Amino acid sequence: MEFELWWLLALPLAFGLGWLASRLDLRQWRRDGGVRRSAALSYFRGLNFLLSEQQDQAIDAFIEAVTADPDTVDLHFALGNLFRRRGEYERAVRVHQNLLARADLSGADRQRAQVALAQDFFKAGLLDRAEDAYASLMGTPLRSEALAALLQIFERTREWERAIDCARELERLGAGSYARQIAHYWCELALRARQRDDLDGALRALDEAAAIDAHAVRPWQLRAAIAQRQGQVDTAIGQLQHIAQLRPEFVALVALDLAQLFDAAGQREAGLDWLLAQLRDNPAIDLLDAVLRLVAQRCAVRADLAAPADHQQQRHRANFGSGQRRQRVQRCTQPRVLQVDQRHAACGQMHADRRSHRRALVAGDSMDDVRMAALQARAEPAQQRIGNAAGVAHAGGGELVDEACGVDRHRRPRLSASPESGRGCPRPACTALRLRACGRARGWPARPCASPGRRRAADGWRRSRC
């Protein structure tokens, strides 16, 4: 093989072509690297704004990053979530729809974008579109999440049958127990049937609710309402009392209904005892309110029964103030008032006599003048006392007449002979009631002796003075 000279020319040419290709690759790499660095800087700048709670600047930074590098999927998700949090649901939907329109999107990212789009529709109130978006995820690993979201949609749209099916499907997938929610769904169906006057259908729905959740309180409450509507008051009371056996802490929720039923059934005393027992075991404001309502109703009934007796008593008091009645009382009390007035005046004048004697001796008066003044004071007419006694009788009845005259119906005082006979005076241990009624006008002290010893000493002293 012969060596050709032009082969020497091929070597520099190949070297030049290689150098040119390397320069082109380096320029492209630098351009791509600059774009990636710009997108990364925008992404981190957006995160910084987001952590600083500056959402407007964060959105601008994420938009710049997405514009620089449209292939960044995470930036699209972050931008869509920001739009949804700010309430810009239309822009969030547009971002997630653009993600779904990409052909190079992986299956996991596509499912993730579908969930984000369904959340956008749900937040925007487009429940039918959200339902369709979640329904497209039934055959994916995100089925449980989609069913939980569909359950919320069915609750909002009040589609209770579909909500029951969805909750049972979640239980089959191992998402936990939904017995309480299903029981409430059956109660809602019972309410709907009761509104249609389908009481049998309502009772069947309540039976389903009680069978699913044995500790549910609401089915028994609705059963009591249906029984009350049918006029079965005793049955309604039994249904509500059954709640105390299931959940005693929930008795307060039906306490007012129980009070109303006890009152309608005429079982106020039994109902009051039952509510008081529940109040002692589980104190609550609603229970106390129900007890007070029953007590008020019982007092109102007793007041209605006592109204005729009060009317008769008022008529008796009105007739007592007539002129003939007043004169009869005055004639009956006049001798007694005179006798009591004389005895108490004689006993009470003793202190005034002593003071008068001392003043007379100091002033130089004669003893005859002093005795004459004492006799005039003792001879004071008792007509005023009789009028006072009659006035008291007019105001309050026979008991007040005895009070004014110093007579105690339960314990009559034993009076000795009059002072004029020289055989003693009344017992000083008279009550404060008689002293107020008969002795205050005489000026002598109206305070009875405090102890038996003092009463005996005062009794002996008064007897010696009289």
XYZ file of C-alpha atoms in Angstrom:
466
model
C 0.000 0.000 0.000
C 1.465 3.279 -1.061
C 1.433 6.380 1.073
C -0.468 9.274 -0.394
C 0.420 12.828 0.355
C -3.144 14.016 0.588
C -3.539 11.793 3.662
C -1.499 14.366 5.469
C -4.127 16.939 4.659
C -6.887 14.758 6.168
C -5.429 14.830 9.651
C -5.666 18.604 10.169
C -9.103 18.588 8.631
C -10.362 15.936 11.058
C -8.824 17.806 13.962
C -10.520 21.041 12.899
C -13.901 19.398 12.542
C -13.594 17.883 16.013
C -12.662 21.180 17.503
C -15.633 22.894 15.854
C -18.040 20.235 17.106
C -16.756 20.570 20.643
C -17.251 24.312 20.569
C -20.813 23.918 19.417
C -21.572 21.395 22.180
C -19.995 23.626 24.800
C -22.079 26.600 23.720
C -25.284 24.512 23.882
C -24.317 23.133 27.245
C -23.660 26.603 28.550
C -26.985 27.801 27.216
C -28.843 24.890 28.770
C -26.958 25.256 31.997
C -27.817 28.930 32.163
C -31.503 28.172 31.657
C -31.446 25.529 34.346
C -29.614 27.809 36.725
C -32.107 30.592 36.021
C -35.037 28.241 36.664
C -33.441 26.973 39.831
C -32.786 30.492 41.067
C -36.372 31.482 40.319
C -37.626 28.354 42.082
C -35.613 29.012 45.223
C -36.540 32.667 45.149
C -40.194 31.673 44.964
C -39.756 29.318 47.915
C -38.164 32.141 49.886
C -41.119 34.408 49.155
C -43.526 31.624 50.026
C -41.892 31.016 53.394
C -41.985 34.760 54.036
C -45.752 34.692 53.334
C -45.313 36.932 50.296
C -47.535 34.989 47.944
C -47.652 37.570 45.155
C -43.878 37.659 44.770
C -43.773 33.856 45.080
C -46.255 33.456 42.240
C -44.241 35.801 40.016
C -41.063 33.862 40.756
C -42.707 30.505 39.990
C -44.161 31.845 36.740
C -40.690 32.999 35.714
C -39.281 29.584 36.555
C -41.975 27.770 34.571
C -41.435 30.094 31.604
C -37.697 29.445 31.662
C -38.086 25.674 32.014
C -41.499 24.368 30.928
C -40.486 20.789 31.672
C -40.390 21.281 35.474
C -43.499 19.445 36.722
C -43.003 20.275 40.380
C -43.042 23.980 39.620
C -46.405 23.572 37.921
C -47.844 21.811 40.949
C -46.461 24.437 43.308
C -47.853 27.243 41.170
C -51.284 25.599 40.922
C -51.474 25.069 44.688
C -50.597 28.723 45.255
C -53.345 29.829 42.904
C -55.851 27.601 44.722
C -54.828 28.901 48.151
C -55.274 32.479 46.962
C -58.735 31.710 45.600
C -57.688 32.074 41.954
C -59.351 28.827 40.975
C -59.501 29.597 37.270
C -55.735 30.027 37.000
C -55.182 26.912 39.135
C -57.437 24.885 36.831
C -55.561 26.195 33.787
C -52.175 25.182 35.230
C -53.309 21.648 36.071
C -55.076 21.190 32.741
C -51.849 22.174 30.966
C -50.059 19.497 32.937
C -52.620 16.869 31.946
C -52.290 17.911 28.296
C -48.597 17.043 28.209
C -47.887 13.758 26.450
C -44.581 13.127 28.203
C -46.178 13.197 31.684
C -45.695 10.039 33.711
C -48.609 8.023 35.105
C -48.011 9.014 38.718
C -47.728 12.696 37.817
C -50.882 12.438 35.712
C -52.849 10.988 38.639
C -51.425 13.657 40.878
C -52.503 16.362 38.427
C -55.984 14.809 38.219
C -56.365 14.976 42.015
C -55.182 18.590 42.015
C -57.670 19.461 39.280
C -60.510 17.802 41.229
C -59.539 19.806 44.302
C -59.670 22.992 42.236
C -63.199 22.162 41.095
C -64.274 21.263 44.631
C -62.940 24.504 46.085
C -64.580 26.481 43.310
C -67.959 24.878 44.086
C -68.159 22.959 40.804
C -69.171 19.727 42.520
C -70.312 17.908 39.376
C -66.940 18.445 37.673
C -65.130 17.513 40.876
C -67.176 14.294 41.041
C -66.220 13.423 37.464
C -62.549 14.136 38.176
C -62.552 11.902 41.248
C -64.532 9.192 39.461
C -61.741 8.921 36.870
C -59.409 7.813 39.672
C -61.400 4.717 40.713
C -59.047 2.284 38.987
C -55.859 3.872 40.351
C -53.925 3.565 43.623
C -55.546 6.845 44.685
C -58.968 5.195 44.923
C -59.304 5.590 48.711
C -58.476 9.281 48.538
C -60.964 9.743 45.723
C -63.715 7.892 47.646
C -63.148 10.048 50.739
C -63.489 13.167 48.602
C -66.613 11.768 46.927
C -68.121 11.135 50.370
C -67.752 14.823 51.190
C -69.373 15.734 47.876
C -72.338 13.425 48.552
C -72.776 14.936 52.012
C -72.908 18.423 50.534
C -75.374 17.422 47.854
C -77.423 15.418 50.437
C -77.278 12.241 48.365
C -77.531 9.949 51.373
C -77.935 6.644 49.509
C -74.758 7.235 47.498
C -72.998 8.388 50.669
C -73.921 5.087 52.363
C -72.536 3.086 49.433
C -69.354 5.167 49.383
C -68.812 4.738 53.141
C -69.296 0.975 52.902
C -66.785 0.840 50.031
C -64.272 2.712 52.173
C -64.786 0.183 54.968
C -64.132 -2.664 52.527
C -60.894 -0.971 51.454
C -59.756 -0.847 55.083
C -60.046 2.914 55.523
C -61.534 2.578 59.015
C -65.002 2.350 60.524
C -67.772 4.557 59.168
C -70.590 3.127 61.317
C -71.385 6.430 62.998
C -71.528 8.305 59.690
C -73.722 5.623 58.106
C -76.103 5.771 61.094
C -76.455 9.517 60.605
C -77.125 8.995 56.892
C -79.969 6.617 57.771
C -81.329 9.194 60.221
C -81.331 11.772 57.438
C -83.273 9.345 55.268
C -85.726 8.879 58.158
C -86.222 12.634 58.396
C -86.875 12.807 54.672
C -89.442 10.003 54.962
C -91.140 11.724 57.902
C -91.474 14.892 55.856
C -93.334 12.814 53.267
C -95.575 11.434 56.070
C -94.070 8.002 55.465
C -93.740 7.051 59.131
C -93.237 3.351 58.411
C -90.331 4.103 56.096
C -88.881 6.449 58.696
C -89.059 3.739 61.368
C -87.360 1.226 59.044
C -84.542 3.691 58.389
C -84.161 4.257 62.135
C -83.994 0.502 62.700
C -81.149 0.335 60.181
C -79.353 3.169 61.977
C -79.723 1.512 65.393
C -78.521 -1.813 63.982
C -75.389 -0.260 62.488
C -74.441 1.808 65.566
C -75.863 0.390 68.799
C -74.706 3.416 70.808
C -76.234 6.015 68.514
C -78.515 8.480 70.319
C -80.152 10.168 67.358
C -82.305 7.180 66.240
C -83.972 6.992 69.660
C -84.581 10.716 69.685
C -86.249 10.552 66.271
C -88.299 7.535 67.363
C -89.572 9.540 70.337
C -90.521 12.400 68.024
C -92.479 10.023 65.773
C -94.227 8.450 68.791
C -95.160 11.889 70.093
C -96.526 12.783 66.674
C -98.692 9.671 66.800
C -99.959 10.599 70.277
C -98.028 7.862 72.116
C -96.652 9.985 74.936
C -95.653 7.099 77.220
C -93.780 5.403 74.373
C -91.965 8.645 73.594
C -90.932 8.983 77.249
C -89.569 5.433 77.230
C -87.601 6.075 74.029
C -85.943 9.160 75.497
C -85.246 7.478 78.831
C -83.454 4.709 76.926
C -80.819 7.279 75.985
C -79.777 7.419 79.660
C -78.839 3.737 79.427
C -76.903 4.123 76.179
C -75.094 7.434 76.700
C -75.907 9.138 80.047
C -73.889 12.201 79.078
C -76.359 12.927 76.256
C -79.474 13.048 78.457
C -79.122 16.829 78.681
C -79.820 17.060 74.930
C -83.340 15.674 75.410
C -84.043 17.013 78.911
C -86.411 19.760 77.762
C -88.304 17.319 75.527
C -88.652 14.957 78.481
C -89.967 17.747 80.700
C -92.576 18.602 78.086
C -93.609 14.953 77.734
C -93.833 14.446 81.510
C -96.057 17.500 81.743
C -98.264 16.317 78.875
C -98.609 12.860 80.438
C -99.444 14.273 83.881
C -96.350 12.649 85.422
C -94.762 15.762 86.867
C -93.709 14.217 90.182
C -92.208 11.081 88.621
C -90.545 13.113 85.901
C -89.115 15.536 88.425
C -87.629 12.686 90.463
C -86.102 11.098 87.354
C -84.605 14.366 86.122
C -83.200 15.160 89.568
C -81.503 11.754 89.661
C -79.960 12.405 86.252
C -78.904 15.875 87.380
C -77.048 14.416 90.357
C -75.246 11.877 88.163
C -74.497 14.142 85.175
C -74.829 17.843 86.054
C -75.746 20.018 83.080
C -77.419 23.363 82.469
C -80.085 21.850 80.202
C -81.037 19.316 82.884
C -81.320 22.079 85.466
C -83.481 24.087 83.085
C -85.815 21.114 82.603
C -86.083 20.573 86.374
C -86.906 24.234 86.951
C -89.524 24.116 84.220
C -91.269 21.157 85.851
C -91.111 22.848 89.243
C -92.619 26.026 87.802
C -95.421 24.057 86.163
C -96.169 22.232 89.407
C -96.267 25.506 91.339
C -98.572 27.008 88.719
C -100.994 24.096 89.097
C -100.979 24.421 92.870
C -101.585 28.148 92.588
C -104.604 27.481 90.374
C -105.979 25.027 92.930
C -105.419 27.457 95.798
C -107.025 30.408 94.025
C -110.622 29.719 95.288
C -109.427 29.465 98.903
C -107.529 32.741 98.613
C -110.604 34.414 97.153
C -112.735 33.166 100.070
C -110.173 34.457 102.573
C -110.138 37.877 100.926
C -113.933 38.028 101.077
C -113.827 37.121 104.777
C -111.350 39.923 105.482
C -113.464 42.394 103.532
C -116.595 41.450 105.480
C -114.683 41.759 108.750
C -114.254 45.500 108.183
C -117.988 46.219 108.111
C -119.538 48.455 110.788
C -121.529 45.771 112.636
C -118.531 43.467 112.810
C -116.369 46.272 114.145
C -118.901 47.193 116.843
C -119.249 43.553 117.897
C -115.490 43.223 118.288
C -115.344 46.496 120.196
C -118.055 45.382 122.674
C -116.325 42.057 123.240
C -112.888 43.492 123.775
C -113.765 46.579 125.840
C -113.987 44.866 129.314
C -110.860 42.856 128.667
C -108.943 45.905 127.499
C -110.002 47.839 130.600
C -108.920 45.065 132.936
C -105.583 44.476 131.241
C -104.939 48.192 130.971
C -105.533 48.717 134.676
C -103.318 45.845 135.742
C -100.414 46.745 133.468
C -100.740 50.407 134.256
C -100.612 49.652 137.985
C -97.546 47.503 137.513
C -95.830 49.930 135.173
C -96.626 53.102 137.062
C -94.331 52.008 139.860
C -91.204 53.245 138.091
C -92.809 56.567 137.239
C -93.899 56.995 140.892
C -90.350 56.501 142.105
C -88.998 59.094 139.686
C -91.801 61.503 140.553
C -91.131 61.095 144.284
C -87.460 61.863 143.800
C -88.155 64.950 141.689
C -90.759 66.173 144.197
C -88.428 65.751 147.147
C -85.654 67.579 145.335
C -88.018 70.407 144.311
C -89.468 70.676 147.821
C -93.061 69.705 146.941
C -95.293 68.115 149.535
C -96.072 64.407 149.514
C -99.803 65.119 149.140
C -99.207 66.817 145.798
C -97.103 63.904 144.685
C -99.764 61.319 145.619
C -102.497 63.362 143.881
C -100.508 63.483 140.653
C -99.947 59.734 140.817
C -103.671 59.032 141.287
C -104.530 61.231 138.307
C -102.048 59.369 136.154
C -103.469 56.010 137.248
C -107.010 57.167 136.458
C -106.175 57.855 132.806
C -109.112 56.667 130.689
C -108.640 53.534 128.636
C -110.965 54.563 125.856
C -108.004 55.232 123.592
C -106.779 51.676 124.177
C -110.154 50.311 123.220
C -110.129 52.268 119.959
C -106.625 51.042 119.159
C -107.653 47.447 119.804
C -110.671 47.797 117.539
C -108.482 49.331 114.826
C -106.080 46.443 115.066
C -108.990 44.036 114.827
C -110.188 45.822 111.691
C -106.738 45.524 110.103
C -105.813 41.946 110.828
C -108.516 39.870 112.498
C -109.025 38.186 115.883
C -105.397 37.191 116.375
C -104.254 40.799 116.244
C -106.973 41.772 118.748
C -105.502 39.329 121.266
C -102.055 40.681 120.427
C -103.137 44.248 121.146
C -104.816 43.216 124.410
C -101.863 41.190 125.630
C -103.612 37.848 125.404
C -101.727 34.796 124.238
C -104.086 32.122 122.946
C -101.593 29.332 123.489
C -100.435 30.438 126.930
C -102.632 32.774 128.965
C -100.866 34.683 131.757
C -101.883 34.018 135.322
C -102.816 37.338 136.875
C -103.076 37.826 140.608
C -105.508 40.124 142.333
C -105.618 43.780 141.453
C -103.241 46.199 143.186
C -106.167 47.907 144.839
C -106.887 44.778 146.919
C -103.364 44.837 148.269
C -102.694 41.212 147.435
C -100.006 41.638 144.820
C -99.600 42.633 141.187
C -99.406 40.823 137.794
C -96.467 38.597 137.051
C -93.666 40.650 135.548
C -92.698 37.875 133.102
C -95.085 39.103 130.440
C -94.170 38.658 126.811
C -92.672 41.310 124.589
C -95.804 41.197 122.436
C -98.075 42.347 125.288
C -95.542 44.932 126.400
C -95.499 46.452 122.918
C -99.287 46.461 122.679
C -100.241 47.744 126.150
C -97.214 49.004 128.041
C -95.419 51.265 125.575
C -98.045 54.004 125.896
C -97.476 54.019 129.688
C -93.820 54.885 129.451
C -92.435 51.926 131.402
C -89.812 49.616 129.932
C -91.030 47.044 127.391
C -88.117 44.612 127.794
C -88.898 41.316 129.538
C -86.468 39.734 131.941
C -83.924 37.586 130.193
C -83.317 34.751 132.697
C -85.556 32.860 135.168
C -83.462 34.089 138.107
C -83.950 37.683 137.148
C -87.656 37.116 136.609
C -88.009 35.646 140.118
C -86.046 38.538 141.641
C -88.153 41.081 139.783
C -91.327 39.256 140.835
C -90.392 39.427 144.531
C -89.336 43.044 144.282
C -92.555 44.090 142.579
C -94.684 42.215 145.120
C -92.894 43.925 147.980
C -93.382 47.325 146.393
C -97.076 46.740 145.690
